[in-house]
Short mmCIF file of C-alpha atoms in Angstrom, two decimals:
data_model
loop_
_atom_site.label_atom_id
_atom_site.label_comp_id
_atom_site.label_asym_id
_atom_site.label_seq_id
_atom_site.Cartn_x
_atom_site.Cartn_y
_atom_site.Cartn_z
CA MET E 1117 -7.83 -3.50 9.28
CA HIS E 1118 -7.52 -1.91 5.85
CA LEU E 1119 -4.42 0.25 5.96
CA ASN E 1120 -3.27 1.71 2.65
CA SER E 1121 -6.33 0.47 0.76
CA ILE E 1122 -7.63 2.87 -1.87
CA ALA E 1123 -11.04 3.10 -0.23
CA PHE E 1124 -9.37 4.07 3.06
CA ALA E 1125 -7.13 6.62 1.40
CA ALA E 1126 -10.00 8.19 -0.52
CA GLY E 1127 -12.44 8.14 2.35
CA ILE E 1128 -10.36 9.59 5.17
CA ALA E 1129 -11.32 13.05 6.45
CA ILE E 1130 -9.31 15.87 7.97
CA LEU E 1131 -9.31 17.07 11.57
CA ALA E 1132 -8.25 20.60 12.39
CA ALA E 1133 -6.50 19.83 15.69
CA PRO E 1134 -4.95 16.88 17.51
CA VAL E 1135 -7.48 16.91 20.35
CA PRO E 1136 -10.65 18.80 19.34
CA ALA E 1137 -13.34 19.71 21.84
CA ALA E 1138 -16.45 17.60 22.27
CA THR E 1139 -18.77 17.53 19.27
CA PRO E 1140 -21.06 20.61 19.45
CA GLU E 1141 -24.18 18.63 18.48
CA VAL E 1142 -24.00 16.61 21.72
CA SER E 1143 -26.04 18.21 24.51
CA GLY E 1144 -24.72 18.48 28.02
CA LYS E 1145 -27.23 15.87 29.19
CA ALA E 1146 -26.23 13.42 26.46
CA ARG E 1147 -22.55 13.97 27.19
CA ALA E 1148 -23.11 13.33 30.90
CA ILE E 1149 -24.85 10.05 30.13
CA HIS E 1150 -22.09 9.11 27.72
CA GLU E 1151 -19.51 9.73 30.44
CA ARG E 1152 -21.41 7.61 32.97
CA VAL E 1153 -21.67 4.64 30.62
CA LEU E 1154 -18.74 2.20 30.36
CA THR E 1155 -17.74 2.60 26.70
CA PHE E 1156 -15.81 -0.01 24.70
CA ASP E 1157 -14.93 -0.38 21.04
CA THR E 1158 -14.38 -4.00 20.04
CA HIS E 1159 -12.07 -3.34 17.10
CA LEU E 1160 -9.21 -0.90 17.63
CA ASP E 1161 -6.41 -1.33 15.08
CA THR E 1162 -4.32 1.22 16.98
CA PRO E 1163 -1.55 -1.27 17.91
CA ALA E 1164 -0.45 -1.05 14.27
CA ASN E 1165 0.83 2.41 15.20
CA PHE E 1166 2.86 1.30 18.21
CA SER E 1167 5.98 0.52 16.17
CA ARG E 1168 5.79 3.64 13.99
CA PRO E 1169 8.88 5.86 14.30
CA GLY E 1170 8.12 8.80 16.57
CA TRP E 1171 4.56 7.68 17.35
CA ASP E 1172 3.46 7.59 20.99
CA PHE E 1173 0.07 6.38 22.21
CA ALA E 1174 0.30 8.80 25.15
CA GLU E 1175 0.49 11.85 22.86
CA GLY E 1176 -2.25 13.57 20.86
CA HIS E 1177 -2.28 12.86 17.12
CA SER E 1178 -4.63 13.70 14.27
CA LEU E 1179 -5.81 12.51 10.89
CA SER E 1180 -4.50 15.70 9.35
CA ARG E 1181 -1.01 15.13 10.69
CA ASP E 1182 -0.35 11.40 10.80
CA PHE E 1183 -3.59 9.48 10.05
CA GLY E 1184 -4.04 8.50 13.71
CA GLN E 1185 -7.58 8.12 15.05
CA VAL E 1186 -7.03 6.84 18.60
CA ASP E 1187 -4.63 7.87 21.35
CA LEU E 1188 -4.93 8.48 25.09
CA PRO E 1189 -5.75 12.22 24.91
CA ARG E 1190 -8.44 11.70 22.31
CA MET E 1191 -9.90 8.68 24.14
CA LYS E 1192 -10.38 11.00 27.12
CA ALA E 1193 -11.83 13.74 24.90
CA GLY E 1194 -14.26 11.29 23.32
CA GLY E 1195 -15.10 9.41 26.48
CA LEU E 1196 -13.92 5.96 25.32
CA ASP E 1197 -12.99 3.81 28.30
CA GLY E 1198 -11.26 1.03 26.39
CA GLY E 1199 -11.87 -1.95 24.17
CA PHE E 1200 -10.21 -4.70 22.21
CA PHE E 1201 -6.82 -3.76 20.78
CA ALA E 1202 -6.22 -5.86 17.68
CA ILE E 1203 -3.19 -7.94 16.78
CA TYR E 1204 -3.71 -7.75 13.01
CA THR E 1205 -1.75 -9.69 10.41
CA PRO E 1206 -2.44 -9.26 6.68
CA GLN E 1207 -3.02 -12.51 4.84
CA GLY E 1208 0.16 -13.68 3.10
CA PRO E 1209 1.35 -16.79 1.27
CA ARG E 1210 0.36 -20.07 2.85
CA THR E 1211 3.89 -21.43 3.02
CA PRO E 1212 5.88 -22.55 6.08
CA GLU E 1213 8.27 -19.61 5.74
CA ALA E 1214 5.55 -16.98 5.38
CA THR E 1215 3.45 -18.46 8.16
CA ALA E 1216 6.46 -18.47 10.50
CA ALA E 1217 7.10 -14.81 9.69
CA ALA E 1218 3.45 -13.99 10.36
CA ARG E 1219 3.63 -15.85 13.69
CA ASP E 1220 6.66 -13.82 14.73
CA ALA E 1221 5.04 -10.54 13.69
CA ALA E 1222 1.92 -11.34 15.72
CA LEU E 1223 3.97 -12.24 18.78
CA ILE E 1224 5.92 -8.98 18.45
CA ARG E 1225 2.67 -7.01 18.22
CA ALA E 1226 1.40 -8.71 21.37
CA VAL E 1227 4.62 -7.74 23.13
CA GLU E 1228 4.23 -4.15 21.91
CA ILE E 1229 0.77 -3.97 23.47
CA ARG E 1230 2.12 -5.27 26.77
CA GLU E 1231 5.07 -2.87 26.64
CA MET E 1232 2.71 0.06 26.03
CA ALA E 1233 0.58 -0.97 29.01
CA ALA E 1234 3.65 -1.36 31.23
CA ARG E 1235 5.10 2.01 30.19
CA LEU E 1236 1.79 3.78 30.79
CA SER E 1237 0.73 1.73 33.82
CA ASP E 1238 -0.63 4.81 35.56
CA LYS E 1239 -3.07 5.38 32.69
CA VAL E 1240 -3.60 1.96 31.07
CA GLU E 1241 -4.17 -1.58 32.32
CA LEU E 1242 -4.47 -4.92 30.56
CA ALA E 1243 -7.76 -6.77 31.12
CA PHE E 1244 -8.12 -10.54 31.08
CA THR E 1245 -11.60 -11.23 32.46
CA ALA E 1246 -15.00 -9.60 32.20
CA ASP E 1247 -14.80 -8.51 35.83
CA ASP E 1248 -11.56 -6.64 35.13
CA ALA E 1249 -13.41 -4.01 33.10
CA VAL E 1250 -15.26 -2.19 35.88
CA ARG E 1251 -12.33 -2.56 38.29
CA ILE E 1252 -9.86 -0.95 35.87
CA ALA E 1253 -12.25 1.78 34.72
CA ALA E 1254 -12.99 2.68 38.33
CA LYS E 1255 -9.32 3.59 38.72
CA GLY E 1256 -9.60 6.00 35.82
CA LYS E 1257 -7.47 3.82 33.57
CA VAL E 1258 -8.05 2.74 29.96
CA VAL E 1259 -9.17 -0.90 29.76
CA VAL E 1260 -7.08 -2.87 27.24
CA TYR E 1261 -8.37 -6.23 26.08
CA GLN E 1262 -6.54 -7.94 23.22
CA SER E 1263 -7.86 -9.62 20.08
CA ILE E 1264 -6.47 -11.28 16.97
CA GLU E 1265 -7.74 -10.22 13.56
CA ASN E 1266 -6.93 -12.97 11.06
CA SER E 1267 -5.56 -16.15 12.62
CA TYR E 1268 -3.23 -16.78 9.70
CA PRO E 1269 -0.20 -16.62 12.09
CA LEU E 1270 -1.62 -19.64 13.96
CA SER E 1271 -2.31 -21.88 10.98
CA ALA E 1272 0.89 -23.93 11.25
CA ASP E 1273 0.45 -24.58 14.97
CA LEU E 1274 -2.95 -24.44 16.64
CA GLY E 1275 -1.15 -24.70 19.97
CA LEU E 1276 -0.30 -21.03 19.54
CA MET E 1277 -3.88 -20.29 20.55
CA THR E 1278 -2.85 -21.26 24.08
CA THR E 1279 0.21 -19.01 23.85
CA PHE E 1280 -1.82 -16.00 22.79
CA HIS E 1281 -4.50 -16.72 25.35
CA GLU E 1282 -1.84 -16.68 28.07
CA LEU E 1283 -0.64 -13.35 26.68
CA GLY E 1284 -4.15 -12.02 27.18
CA VAL E 1285 -5.94 -12.48 23.85
CA ARG E 1286 -9.66 -12.96 24.46
CA MET E 1287 -11.11 -12.69 20.94
CA MET E 1288 -10.00 -14.21 17.63
CA SER E 1289 -11.25 -14.13 14.04
CA PRO E 1290 -10.21 -16.89 11.63
CA VAL E 1291 -9.90 -14.94 8.35
CA HIS E 1292 -9.51 -11.50 6.80
CA PHE E 1293 -9.67 -10.29 3.17
CA LEU E 1294 -8.65 -13.65 1.65
CA ASN E 1295 -9.34 -17.33 2.23
CA ASN E 1296 -6.82 -19.10 4.42
CA ASP E 1297 -6.19 -22.45 6.07
CA PHE E 1298 -9.07 -21.88 8.52
CA GLY E 1299 -11.86 -21.03 6.09
CA ASP E 1300 -13.36 -18.70 3.53
CA SER E 1301 -13.33 -14.91 3.55
CA SER E 1302 -16.35 -12.85 2.54
CA THR E 1303 -14.21 -10.86 0.09
CA ASP E 1304 -11.80 -13.28 -1.60
CA PRO E 1305 -12.12 -12.59 -5.36
CA LYS E 1306 -11.50 -16.28 -6.05
CA GLY E 1307 -14.67 -17.23 -4.21
CA PRO E 1308 -15.07 -20.00 -1.65
CA GLU E 1309 -12.33 -22.57 -1.18
CA TRP E 1310 -13.73 -24.61 1.71
CA ASN E 1311 -17.45 -23.77 1.50
CA GLY E 1312 -17.14 -22.49 5.04
CA LEU E 1313 -14.68 -23.65 7.65
CA SER E 1314 -11.84 -26.00 6.80
CA PRO E 1315 -11.16 -29.03 9.02
CA LEU E 1316 -8.53 -26.88 10.76
CA GLY E 1317 -11.13 -24.13 11.13
CA ARG E 1318 -13.48 -26.52 12.91
CA ARG E 1319 -10.69 -27.42 15.32
CA PHE E 1320 -10.08 -23.68 15.77
CA VAL E 1321 -13.69 -23.22 16.92
CA ALA E 1322 -13.43 -26.08 19.41
CA GLU E 1323 -10.12 -24.82 20.77
CA ALA E 1324 -11.48 -21.30 21.22
CA ASN E 1325 -14.38 -22.75 23.21
CA ARG E 1326 -11.99 -24.81 25.33
CA LEU E 1327 -9.65 -21.91 26.10
CA GLY E 1328 -12.28 -19.25 26.74
CA ILE E 1329 -11.76 -17.13 23.62
CA ILE E 1330 -14.60 -15.21 21.95
CA LEU E 1331 -15.09 -16.24 18.32
CA ASP E 1332 -15.24 -13.28 15.91
CA ALA E 1333 -16.84 -13.84 12.49
CA SER E 1334 -16.19 -10.39 10.98
CA HIS E 1335 -14.61 -10.75 7.52
CA ALA E 1336 -15.71 -14.40 7.36
CA SER E 1337 -18.02 -15.72 4.66
CA ASP E 1338 -21.69 -16.35 5.35
CA ALA E 1339 -21.01 -20.09 5.37
CA VAL E 1340 -18.27 -19.67 7.98
CA LEU E 1341 -20.65 -17.68 10.18
CA ASP E 1342 -23.34 -20.35 9.78
CA GLN E 1343 -20.93 -23.10 10.75
CA MET E 1344 -19.44 -21.18 13.66
CA LEU E 1345 -22.93 -20.63 15.04
CA ALA E 1346 -23.70 -24.33 14.65
CA LEU E 1347 -20.43 -25.59 16.15
CA SER E 1348 -19.63 -23.11 18.90
CA THR E 1349 -20.82 -23.82 22.43
CA THR E 1350 -20.56 -20.09 23.22
CA PRO E 1351 -21.97 -16.91 21.61
CA VAL E 1352 -20.25 -15.52 18.51
CA ILE E 1353 -19.41 -11.85 17.90
CA LEU E 1354 -19.09 -9.78 14.75
CA SER E 1355 -16.47 -7.35 16.07
CA HIS E 1356 -16.87 -4.80 13.26
CA SER E 1357 -19.63 -5.46 10.73
CA GLY E 1358 -22.74 -3.89 9.23
CA CYS E 1359 -26.22 -4.78 7.99
CA LYS E 1360 -26.72 -6.12 4.48
CA ALA E 1361 -30.32 -4.89 4.53
CA VAL E 1362 -28.97 -1.33 4.70
CA TYR E 1363 -26.11 -1.78 2.23
CA ASP E 1364 -25.68 -4.99 0.25
CA HIS E 1365 -21.95 -5.63 0.60
CA PRO E 1366 -20.27 -9.03 1.15
CA ARG E 1367 -18.76 -7.76 4.43
CA ASN E 1368 -22.22 -7.05 5.83
CA VAL E 1369 -24.61 -9.60 7.31
CA ASP E 1370 -28.18 -10.34 6.26
CA ASP E 1371 -31.15 -10.21 8.60
CA ALA E 1372 -31.65 -13.98 8.83
CA ARG E 1373 -28.08 -14.47 10.02
CA LEU E 1374 -28.31 -11.57 12.45
CA ILE E 1375 -31.38 -13.19 13.97
CA ALA E 1376 -29.50 -16.51 14.17
CA LEU E 1377 -26.52 -14.73 15.77
CA ALA E 1378 -28.78 -13.18 18.40
CA ALA E 1379 -30.56 -16.48 19.05
CA LYS E 1380 -27.21 -17.91 20.12
CA GLY E 1381 -26.56 -14.94 22.40
CA GLY E 1382 -24.19 -13.22 19.98
CA VAL E 1383 -23.65 -9.55 19.17
CA ILE E 1384 -23.02 -7.48 16.05
CA GLN E 1385 -20.66 -4.58 16.75
CA MET E 1386 -21.41 -1.79 14.29
CA ASN E 1387 -18.66 -0.84 11.86
CA ALA E 1388 -17.92 2.66 10.50
CA TYR E 1389 -15.72 1.68 7.56
CA ALA E 1390 -17.05 3.92 4.80
CA GLY E 1391 -16.89 1.34 2.02
CA TYR E 1392 -19.15 -1.00 4.02
CA VAL E 1393 -21.58 1.67 5.23
CA ALA E 1394 -22.78 2.78 1.79
CA LYS E 1395 -21.72 2.68 -1.84
CA LEU E 1396 -18.82 5.07 -2.41
CA PRO E 1397 -18.83 7.39 -5.42
CA GLU E 1398 -16.54 6.06 -8.13
CA ASN E 1399 -13.67 8.20 -9.38
CA PRO E 1400 -11.07 6.17 -11.34
CA GLU E 1401 -8.73 9.15 -11.79
CA ARG E 1402 -8.64 9.90 -8.09
CA ASP E 1403 -8.13 6.24 -7.18
CA ALA E 1404 -5.31 5.89 -9.72
CA ALA E 1405 -3.59 8.96 -8.32
CA LEU E 1406 -3.89 7.66 -4.76
CA LYS E 1407 -2.62 4.24 -5.78
CA ALA E 1408 0.40 5.82 -7.42
CA LEU E 1409 1.06 7.93 -4.33
CA TYR E 1410 1.01 4.95 -1.99
CA ALA E 1411 3.20 2.95 -4.35
CA LYS E 1412 5.72 5.79 -4.35
CA MET E 1413 5.67 6.42 -0.61
CA GLY E 1414 5.57 2.84 0.62
CA ASN E 1415 4.28 1.59 3.96
CA ARG E 1416 3.45 4.56 6.17
CA HIS E 1417 4.08 2.51 9.30
CA ASP E 1418 7.77 2.48 8.45
CA MET E 1419 7.95 6.22 7.84
CA THR E 1420 9.41 8.98 9.98
CA PRO E 1421 6.92 11.62 11.18
CA ASP E 1422 8.18 14.07 8.54
CA ARG E 1423 7.67 11.49 5.82
CA VAL E 1424 4.15 10.78 7.05
CA ALA E 1425 3.38 14.49 7.00
CA GLU E 1426 4.58 14.62 3.39
CA LEU E 1427 2.28 11.72 2.52
CA VAL E 1428 -0.66 13.50 4.17
CA ARG E 1429 0.03 16.70 2.21
CA GLU E 1430 0.23 14.89 -1.13
CA ARG E 1431 -2.87 12.85 -0.37
CA ASP E 1432 -4.80 16.00 0.56
CA ALA E 1433 -3.72 17.64 -2.68
CA ILE E 1434 -5.10 14.69 -4.66
CA LEU E 1435 -8.40 14.76 -2.79
CA ALA E 1436 -8.66 18.49 -3.41
CA ARG E 1437 -8.27 17.91 -7.16
CA TYR E 1438 -10.86 15.13 -7.15
CA PRO E 1439 -13.49 16.14 -4.59
CA GLY E 1440 -15.96 13.44 -3.69
CA SER E 1441 -18.27 12.46 -0.91
CA LYS E 1442 -18.37 9.58 1.47
CA PRO E 1443 -21.09 8.25 3.75
CA ASP E 1444 -22.10 10.45 6.64
CA PHE E 1445 -22.99 9.86 10.26
CA ASP E 1446 -26.66 9.30 9.42
CA ALA E 1447 -25.69 6.48 7.03
CA PHE E 1448 -23.78 4.81 9.86
CA MET E 1449 -26.74 5.21 12.22
CA LYS E 1450 -29.04 3.52 9.69
CA HIS E 1451 -27.04 0.33 10.20
CA MET E 1452 -27.15 0.64 13.98
CA LEU E 1453 -30.84 1.47 14.21
CA HIS E 1454 -31.72 -1.33 11.80
CA ALA E 1455 -29.81 -3.86 13.89
CA LEU E 1456 -31.36 -2.57 17.11
CA LYS E 1457 -34.86 -2.84 15.67
CA LEU E 1458 -34.16 -6.31 14.27
CA VAL E 1459 -32.44 -8.05 17.19
CA GLY E 1460 -32.78 -5.67 20.15
CA VAL E 1461 -30.44 -3.88 22.52
CA ASP E 1462 -29.00 -7.12 23.91
CA HIS E 1463 -27.34 -8.00 20.63
CA VAL E 1464 -25.84 -4.78 19.23
CA GLY E 1465 -22.55 -3.09 20.10
CA ILE E 1466 -19.87 -0.86 18.62
CA GLY E 1467 -16.65 -1.69 16.77
CA LEU E 1468 -15.80 1.24 14.53
CA ASP E 1469 -12.53 -0.01 12.97
CA TRP E 1470 -10.51 3.00 14.15
CA ASP E 1471 -6.98 3.09 12.73
CA GLY E 1472 -8.00 0.41 10.27
CA GLY E 1473 -9.94 2.64 7.89
CA GLY E 1474 -13.06 3.34 9.94
CA GLY E 1475 -14.79 6.69 9.86
CA VAL E 1476 -17.56 8.54 8.04
CA GLU E 1477 -18.35 12.23 7.74
CA GLY E 1478 -19.19 13.41 11.24
CA LEU E 1479 -17.59 10.37 12.86
CA GLU E 1480 -13.95 10.91 11.96
CA ASP E 1481 -12.09 9.67 15.00
CA VAL E 1482 -12.60 8.64 18.61
CA VAL E 1483 -13.37 12.22 19.71
CA ASP E 1484 -16.67 12.04 17.80
CA ILE E 1485 -18.15 8.99 19.53
CA PRO E 1486 -20.44 10.95 21.91
CA ARG E 1487 -22.52 11.61 18.78
CA ILE E 1488 -23.48 7.93 18.79
CA SER E 1489 -24.78 8.13 22.35
CA ALA E 1490 -26.63 11.36 21.57
CA ALA E 1491 -28.26 9.86 18.47
CA LEU E 1492 -29.34 6.76 20.37
CA LEU E 1493 -30.92 8.90 23.09
CA VAL E 1494 -32.77 10.93 20.46
CA ALA E 1495 -34.00 7.65 18.95
CA GLY E 1496 -35.57 6.74 22.28
CA TYR E 1497 -32.97 4.45 23.82
CA THR E 1498 -32.22 4.79 27.53
CA GLU E 1499 -29.03 5.08 29.54
CA ALA E 1500 -29.44 1.40 30.47
CA ASP E 1501 -29.70 0.55 26.77
CA LEU E 1502 -26.52 2.52 26.04
CA GLN E 1503 -24.72 0.63 28.79
CA LYS E 1504 -25.54 -2.64 27.03
CA ILE E 1505 -24.62 -1.34 23.59
CA TRP E 1506 -21.33 0.27 24.59
CA SER E 1507 -19.97 -2.55 26.76
CA GLY E 1508 -22.56 -4.65 28.54
CA ASN E 1509 -23.23 -6.99 25.65
CA VAL E 1510 -19.62 -7.82 24.86
CA LEU E 1511 -18.88 -8.33 28.56
CA ARG E 1512 -21.89 -10.66 28.78
CA VAL E 1513 -20.44 -12.72 25.93
CA LEU E 1514 -17.02 -12.75 27.59
CA ARG E 1515 -18.62 -14.01 30.81
CA ALA E 1516 -20.42 -16.74 28.86
CA VAL E 1517 -17.10 -17.79 27.31
CA GLU E 1518 -15.43 -17.79 30.74
CA ALA E 1519 -18.24 -19.90 32.21
CA ALA E 1520 -18.01 -22.43 29.39
CA LYS E 1521 -14.26 -22.74 29.94
CA ALA E 1522 -14.79 -23.26 33.67
CA LYS E 1523 -16.98 -26.28 32.92
#
């Protein structure tokens, strides 16, 4: 989740219509295979939009109108059957008051997800087990698993893990951009605080194993990933990450750790956040103008639709004055194909970071995802391989977590 970051603001692209047609480059055969495969994305930040004034998940939206990348009409257009809807909380002060506020915000977000599913019960259904996925998809409904990105809201009371599990959360990550009480982030400018997991973070791992929650190491430092792999009795997932061998960024993971992840049965879900896919062209003037715009406009999630449209217009004007490039679809595929070659089809999936800053040229929102299936088919992967990549691998991990809990 990277809302309002400069890299997100500079890297976002424009769609011409709320629900465009299928991507022309995808052949009819590739599209048919894509439609047959059960398709999940393991990191959808879309719940951040649920409380926006005038925003409705059931209606078609667009990047050019309100920044949205995922909604029900576009999921249908892109052939996405569901995934993990994130309860994201930005890292704040580590004080009792701030932690309590973060706890309340996370609980409210969980309620918003449940309210959305209840309101749209003819189109959407909450999933709690691996077996729920096929059952719900067979009814033509969107499959909604829940995850927590950044467990900061839980740091004052680890018992809240039980609360969120009962609400349906089946995946949790300990940290985000900054270090917290659970462990070290890969991107904290202060560097490591705990040299991996804190004592509380180690208890977090054990509690996730006990409850049947998938451990997510995206955003965590290399040392945290190492220790999670060593401590966890179940496979670990990187819900939205990339390959350091393709682009050397702290958020990406090196080959040795990817091999270790796979050896424990884990999966890397490929991220499409432009700043982690490839080095972005620098433009200090553009970035300063965007920073000033966001400072003036405030948090877009509190804005009316008209105010959001004004923000989009002013942002587009800035980008027109300072044209630049961002990584393209082929750059994204380099990460995916590298991971597939390195660890095989049993250990690679997809988590594009939609509505959290994800997207590259040619992969702008959920409508474009058939391109991934088409590119994989061109690269020689089969329909059975695509089934594993799009959902089979994450469901295998969820079953492993369920089995460990049952013991």
